[in-house]
Coordinates of C-alpha atoms in Angstrom, one line a residue:
T1 CA 28.6 -6.8 -105.5
P2 CA 30.2 -10.3 -105.2
I3 CA 31.9 -9.7 -108.7
K4 CA 33.5 -6.5 -107.6
S5 CA 34.5 -8.1 -104.3
S6 CA 36.3 -10.9 -106.1
A7 CA 38.0 -8.5 -108.5
A8 CA 39.3 -6.4 -105.6
S9 CA 40.5 -9.6 -103.8
D10 CA 42.5 -10.8 -106.8
V11 CA 44.1 -7.4 -107.1
Y12 CA 45.1 -7.5 -103.3
K13 CA 46.5 -10.9 -103.7
R14 CA 48.5 -10.0 -106.7
Q15 CA 49.8 -6.8 -104.9
V16 CA 50.8 -9.0 -101.8
F17 CA 52.6 -11.5 -104.0
M18 CA 54.5 -8.7 -105.9
N19 CA 55.6 -7.1 -102.6
Q20 CA 56.7 -10.3 -101.1
F21 CA 58.5 -11.5 -104.2
T22 CA 60.3 -8.1 -104.5
Y23 CA 61.3 -8.3 -100.9
E24 CA 62.7 -12.0 -101.0
L25 CA 64.5 -11.4 -104.3
Q26 CA 66.1 -8.3 -102.9
Q27 CA 67.4 -10.2 -99.9
V28 CA 68.9 -12.8 -102.0
M29 CA 70.4 -10.3 -104.2
N30 CA 71.9 -8.4 -101.4
E31 CA 73.5 -11.7 -100.2
Y32 CA 74.9 -12.4 -103.7
C33 CA 76.2 -8.9 -104.1
E34 CA 78.4 -9.0 -100.9
D35 CA 81.0 -10.9 -103.0
E36 CA 80.6 -8.6 -106.2
S37 CA 81.7 -5.3 -107.0
Y38 CA 78.3 -3.8 -107.5
S39 CA 74.9 -3.7 -105.9
V40 CA 71.4 -4.1 -107.1
D41 CA 68.2 -2.2 -106.3
L42 CA 64.7 -3.5 -107.4
I43 CA 62.0 -1.1 -108.4
Q44 CA 58.3 -1.8 -109.0
D45 CA 57.0 0.0 -112.0
K46 CA 54.5 -0.2 -114.8
I47 CA 55.0 -0.1 -118.5
K48 CA 52.8 -0.1 -121.5
V49 CA 53.2 -3.0 -124.0
D50 CA 51.0 -3.1 -127.2
G51 CA 48.9 -0.4 -125.3
E52 CA 48.5 -2.8 -122.3
E53 CA 49.8 -1.6 -118.8
K54 CA 51.8 -4.3 -117.2
D55 CA 53.3 -4.5 -113.8
V56 CA 57.1 -5.0 -114.0
L57 CA 60.1 -5.1 -111.7
T58 CA 63.2 -3.0 -112.9
V59 CA 66.5 -4.3 -112.0
C60 CA 69.0 -1.6 -111.4
Y61 CA 72.6 -2.4 -111.1
S62 CA 74.9 0.3 -109.4
D63 CA 77.6 -0.1 -112.2
S64 CA 75.4 0.3 -115.2
N65 CA 72.7 2.6 -116.6
L66 CA 70.8 -0.5 -118.0
G67 CA 69.1 -3.3 -116.5
P68 CA 66.6 -6.1 -117.4
I69 CA 62.8 -5.9 -116.7
L70 CA 60.9 -8.8 -114.9
Y71 CA 57.2 -9.2 -115.8
F72 CA 55.1 -10.0 -112.7
E73 CA 52.5 -11.6 -114.9
D74 CA 54.7 -14.6 -115.6
K75 CA 55.8 -14.9 -112.1
Y76 CA 52.1 -14.7 -110.7
F77 CA 51.1 -17.3 -113.2
W78 CA 53.7 -19.9 -111.9
Y79 CA 52.8 -18.8 -108.4
Q80 CA 49.1 -19.6 -108.8
D81 CA 50.2 -22.9 -110.5
G82 CA 51.7 -24.0 -107.2
H83 CA 55.3 -22.9 -107.2
T84 CA 56.6 -21.1 -104.1
I85 CA 58.1 -17.7 -104.1
N86 CA 61.5 -19.3 -103.0
D87 CA 61.3 -21.4 -106.2
L88 CA 60.6 -18.3 -108.4
V89 CA 63.4 -16.2 -106.7
N90 CA 65.8 -19.0 -107.4
L91 CA 64.8 -19.2 -111.1
T92 CA 65.0 -15.5 -111.4
M93 CA 68.4 -15.4 -109.9
K94 CA 69.6 -17.8 -112.6
Q95 CA 68.2 -15.7 -115.3
L96 CA 69.8 -12.6 -114.0
E97 CA 73.3 -14.0 -113.8
C98 CA 73.2 -14.8 -117.4
L99 CA 71.7 -11.3 -118.2
K100 CA 74.2 -9.3 -116.3
E101 CA 76.9 -10.5 -118.6
D102 CA 75.1 -8.8 -121.4
V103 CA 74.8 -5.3 -119.8
P104 CA 77.5 -2.8 -121.3
L105 CA 79.2 -1.0 -118.4
D106 CA 81.0 1.8 -120.0
E107 CA 79.5 2.6 -123.5
P108 CA 78.7 6.4 -123.8
F109 CA 75.0 6.5 -125.2
T110 CA 75.4 9.7 -127.0
Q111 CA 73.0 10.6 -129.8
K112 CA 75.9 10.4 -132.2
N113 CA 76.5 6.7 -131.1
I114 CA 72.8 5.9 -131.1
N115 CA 72.5 7.1 -134.5
E116 CA 75.4 5.2 -135.8
K117 CA 75.4 1.9 -133.9
I118 CA 71.8 0.6 -134.0
Y119 CA 71.1 -2.1 -136.5
L120 CA 68.4 -4.8 -137.2
E121 CA 68.9 -8.5 -136.2
P122 CA 66.4 -11.3 -137.3
L123 CA 65.2 -13.9 -134.8
N124 CA 62.7 -16.8 -135.1
F125 CA 59.6 -15.5 -133.4
E126 CA 58.4 -18.9 -132.0
K127 CA 61.7 -19.9 -130.6
H128 CA 62.2 -16.5 -128.9
K129 CA 58.8 -15.6 -127.6
E130 CA 59.9 -15.3 -123.9
Y131 CA 63.2 -13.5 -124.9
L132 CA 61.1 -10.9 -126.8
K133 CA 58.8 -9.9 -123.9
D134 CA 61.3 -7.5 -122.7
M135 CA 62.0 -5.7 -125.9
P136 CA 60.4 -3.9 -128.9
Y137 CA 60.4 -5.8 -132.2
E138 CA 58.8 -5.9 -135.6
K139 CA 57.2 -9.0 -137.0
V140 CA 57.4 -10.2 -140.5
G141 CA 55.6 -13.4 -140.7
D142 CA 57.5 -15.8 -138.2
I143 CA 60.5 -13.6 -138.3
A144 CA 61.1 -11.0 -135.3
L145 CA 63.4 -8.2 -136.2
V146 CA 65.0 -6.7 -133.1
A147 CA 67.2 -3.7 -132.6
R148 CA 70.8 -4.5 -132.0
Y149 CA 73.4 -1.9 -130.5
M150 CA 76.8 -2.5 -131.8
I151 CA 79.3 -1.3 -129.3
D152 CA 82.2 -2.7 -131.4
D153 CA 82.8 -5.6 -133.6
A154 CA 82.8 -8.1 -130.7
N155 CA 80.5 -6.5 -128.2
M156 CA 76.7 -5.9 -128.7
F157 CA 73.4 -6.2 -127.1
N158 CA 69.7 -6.4 -128.1
I159 CA 67.6 -3.1 -127.1
R160 CA 65.0 -3.7 -124.4
Y161 CA 62.3 -1.3 -123.3
D162 CA 64.4 0.0 -120.4
F163 CA 67.1 1.2 -123.0
C164 CA 64.4 3.1 -124.9
R165 CA 63.3 4.9 -121.5
Y166 CA 66.9 5.6 -120.5
V167 CA 67.6 7.3 -123.8
R168 CA 64.3 9.0 -124.0
M169 CA 63.4 7.6 -127.4
S170 CA 60.3 5.4 -128.4
P171 CA 60.7 2.1 -130.0
Q172 CA 59.6 3.5 -133.2
E173 CA 62.5 6.2 -133.2
I174 CA 64.9 3.3 -132.2
F175 CA 63.8 1.2 -135.3
E176 CA 63.8 4.1 -137.7
I177 CA 67.4 4.5 -136.9
A178 CA 68.1 0.6 -137.2
H179 CA 66.3 0.7 -140.6
K180 CA 68.5 3.6 -141.9
N181 CA 71.7 1.8 -140.8
T182 CA 70.6 -1.6 -142.2
D183 CA 69.7 0.2 -145.5
K184 CA 73.1 2.0 -145.6
D185 CA 75.0 -1.2 -145.2
Q186 CA 77.1 -2.4 -148.2
Y187 CA 75.2 -5.3 -149.7
V188 CA 76.6 -8.0 -152.3
C189 CA 74.5 -10.3 -154.3
K190 CA 76.5 -13.3 -155.9
K191 CA 75.6 -16.5 -157.7
V192 CA 76.0 -19.4 -155.4
S193 CA 77.6 -21.3 -158.5
D194 CA 80.3 -18.7 -158.5
I195 CA 80.7 -18.9 -154.6
L196 CA 81.2 -22.6 -155.0
A197 CA 83.4 -22.6 -158.0
D198 CA 85.9 -20.2 -156.0
I199 CA 85.8 -22.5 -152.9
L200 CA 86.5 -25.6 -155.2
R201 CA 89.4 -23.9 -156.9
E202 CA 90.9 -22.9 -153.6
N203 CA 90.7 -26.6 -152.7
G204 CA 92.5 -27.6 -155.8
M205 CA 89.6 -28.9 -158.1
S206 CA 90.3 -28.1 -161.8
D207 CA 87.8 -26.1 -163.9
F208 CA 87.3 -29.3 -165.9
Y209 CA 85.6 -30.9 -163.0
I210 CA 83.9 -27.9 -161.4
S211 CA 81.1 -27.4 -163.9
D212 CA 80.0 -31.0 -163.6
F213 CA 80.1 -30.9 -159.7
I214 CA 78.0 -27.6 -159.7
T215 CA 75.5 -29.2 -162.2
E216 CA 75.1 -32.2 -160.0
N217 CA 74.9 -30.3 -156.8
L218 CA 72.6 -27.3 -157.6
S219 CA 69.0 -28.2 -158.5
V220 CA 68.0 -24.5 -158.9
S221 CA 69.6 -21.3 -159.9
L222 CA 70.6 -19.8 -156.5
Y223 CA 71.9 -16.3 -155.5
A224 CA 73.1 -15.2 -152.1
L225 CA 72.4 -11.8 -150.6
S226 CA 74.5 -10.4 -147.7
N227 CA 76.4 -7.4 -146.5
Q228 CA 80.1 -7.3 -147.1
A229 CA 80.9 -8.4 -143.6
G230 CA 78.8 -11.5 -144.2
Y231 CA 77.3 -11.0 -140.7
M232 CA 73.5 -10.4 -139.9
G233 CA 72.9 -10.0 -143.7
A234 CA 69.5 -11.5 -143.3
S235 CA 68.4 -8.4 -141.8
A236 CA 68.0 -7.2 -145.3
I237 CA 64.7 -9.0 -145.5
T238 CA 62.8 -5.6 -145.2
S239 CA 65.3 -3.4 -146.8
K240 CA 64.1 -2.1 -150.2
A241 CA 67.5 -0.8 -150.9
A242 CA 69.2 -4.3 -150.2
L243 CA 66.6 -6.3 -152.1
D244 CA 66.6 -3.9 -155.2
I245 CA 70.4 -4.5 -155.5
A246 CA 69.8 -8.2 -155.6
F247 CA 66.8 -7.8 -158.0
E248 CA 69.0 -5.7 -160.6
K249 CA 71.9 -8.1 -160.2
M250 CA 69.6 -11.1 -161.0
K251 CA 67.9 -9.3 -163.9
L252 CA 71.2 -9.2 -165.8
D253 CA 70.7 -13.0 -166.1
Y254 CA 66.8 -13.1 -166.2
P255 CA 65.8 -9.8 -168.0
D256 CA 62.0 -11.0 -168.0
M257 CA 61.9 -11.7 -164.2
Q258 CA 59.3 -9.9 -162.1
S259 CA 60.0 -11.1 -158.6
M260 CA 62.4 -13.2 -156.5
Y261 CA 61.8 -15.9 -154.1
M262 CA 63.7 -15.8 -150.7
M263 CA 64.8 -18.3 -148.3
V264 CA 66.4 -17.3 -144.9
S265 CA 68.0 -20.1 -143.4
T266 CA 70.6 -18.2 -141.2
K267 CA 71.0 -14.7 -139.8
D268 CA 74.0 -14.0 -142.1
E269 CA 72.4 -14.2 -145.7
I270 CA 69.3 -14.7 -147.9
M271 CA 69.1 -17.1 -150.6
L272 CA 67.3 -16.0 -153.7
V273 CA 65.9 -17.6 -156.7
P274 CA 64.5 -15.8 -159.7
D275 CA 60.8 -16.3 -160.2
K276 CA 61.4 -17.8 -163.8
E277 CA 63.1 -20.7 -162.2
V278 CA 60.4 -21.5 -159.9
K279 CA 57.3 -23.7 -161.1
D280 CA 56.0 -24.9 -157.7
V281 CA 56.8 -22.9 -154.5
N282 CA 56.3 -26.1 -152.4
E283 CA 59.3 -27.5 -154.1
L284 CA 61.3 -24.6 -153.1
K285 CA 60.0 -24.9 -149.5
N286 CA 61.1 -28.5 -149.5
I287 CA 64.6 -27.5 -150.2
H288 CA 64.4 -24.8 -147.7
M289 CA 63.2 -27.1 -145.0
S290 CA 65.9 -29.7 -145.7
V291 CA 68.5 -27.1 -145.2
Q292 CA 66.8 -25.9 -141.8
A293 CA 66.7 -29.6 -140.8
E294 CA 70.7 -29.7 -140.9
N295 CA 71.1 -26.6 -138.6
P296 CA 67.8 -26.5 -136.6
E297 CA 69.3 -24.1 -134.1
E298 CA 70.0 -21.5 -136.7
C299 CA 66.4 -21.5 -138.2
I300 CA 64.9 -18.1 -138.8
T301 CA 61.9 -18.8 -140.5
E302 CA 60.1 -21.6 -142.0
H303 CA 58.5 -19.6 -144.9
V304 CA 59.4 -18.7 -148.4
F305 CA 59.1 -15.1 -149.1
N306 CA 58.7 -13.2 -152.4
Y307 CA 59.8 -9.7 -153.4
N308 CA 58.3 -8.1 -156.4
G309 CA 61.1 -5.8 -157.9
Y310 CA 58.4 -3.6 -159.6
T311 CA 55.7 -3.1 -157.0
K312 CA 58.4 -3.4 -154.1
K313 CA 55.8 -5.6 -152.2
L314 CA 57.0 -8.6 -149.9
T315 CA 54.8 -11.5 -149.3
I316 CA 54.9 -14.9 -147.7
S317 CA 54.7 -17.2 -150.7
D318 CA 53.9 -20.6 -149.1
V319 CA 50.6 -19.8 -147.4
P320 CA 46.9 -19.3 -148.9
K321 CA 46.1 -16.6 -151.2
K322 CA 43.9 -14.7 -148.6
E323 CA 46.6 -14.8 -145.8
R324 CA 49.3 -13.8 -148.3
E325 CA 47.4 -10.8 -149.2
Q326 CA 46.6 -9.9 -145.6
K327 CA 50.2 -10.1 -144.6
E328 CA 51.6 -8.3 -147.8
I329 CA 54.0 -5.5 -147.0
D330 CA 54.8 -2.5 -149.2
L331 CA 58.4 -1.6 -148.6
S332 CA 58.0 1.5 -150.6
K333 CA 56.2 2.7 -147.5
K334 CA 56.6 2.5 -143.8
T335 CA 54.0 -0.2 -142.9
I336 CA 55.7 -2.2 -140.0
R337 CA 55.6 -0.8 -136.5
A338 CA 57.6 -1.9 -133.7
R339 CA 55.6 -3.7 -130.9

């Protein structure tokens, strides 16, 4: 039938494009690698993403067990939109020059290292949509949690699907390790007023003026939750262990509190407010958005979250009730799956 004939024609055209793109990209890479200490092979493959099979091009470096994955779907879309294969090859080369710097060359990926070195990292989903296409992630509102492999304090990389295949582990297994290590991290919850007071004392301000300064500049009772390193502490957004530490700390000052509101403005910490201090969530969101406006590049989420210390449920506070209930997460259970 005409419909079947048209579909077959589309499949054929797509395959011709894939073959031509792979060939031309390989030629350009061979020329590029003449002056480099490594070579590159391109392998056409298929992977499943969210249950859907996708055509991909795996980039294999001779000096590394890992390499990026290129999605033909994106390239073919641009090709149909009028871009030449040469244009797409040049664009891809620019992307790969950046990606090559992120590929670790000599890290031994033993089971022991994998069990100890994988943690969570929060990203803003909308800002990183393209980046996330190559990697598994967990989605919480507009936050994407990715798995981060820590080679050492100065070197790390975010885990892509090719890494999962290389170590023969599913994304779910990788994220179980990431959650366990994130939960085991040492978390500290402090009053922001105490943090400010210490900073002001270090800068020579007397205690006589510190109290007035804090009263004038802090409109709500704020607490800060992070790990002891003060790095990637916002990963605690789905850690029941970390959030319970904060909840118990705040209950010492607010014995009747049931929950705490959370604002994530950077990757390094979560700002918390006891529910007894919040009359209107929209006012809290305005404060959150004003902070985001000062550092838009560090924006993790536009939402204000709430964690109930008794039910252990995490909700998005600044959305309609129906949506809030639909997206509620019970942190006492494993309810988030890596995509």
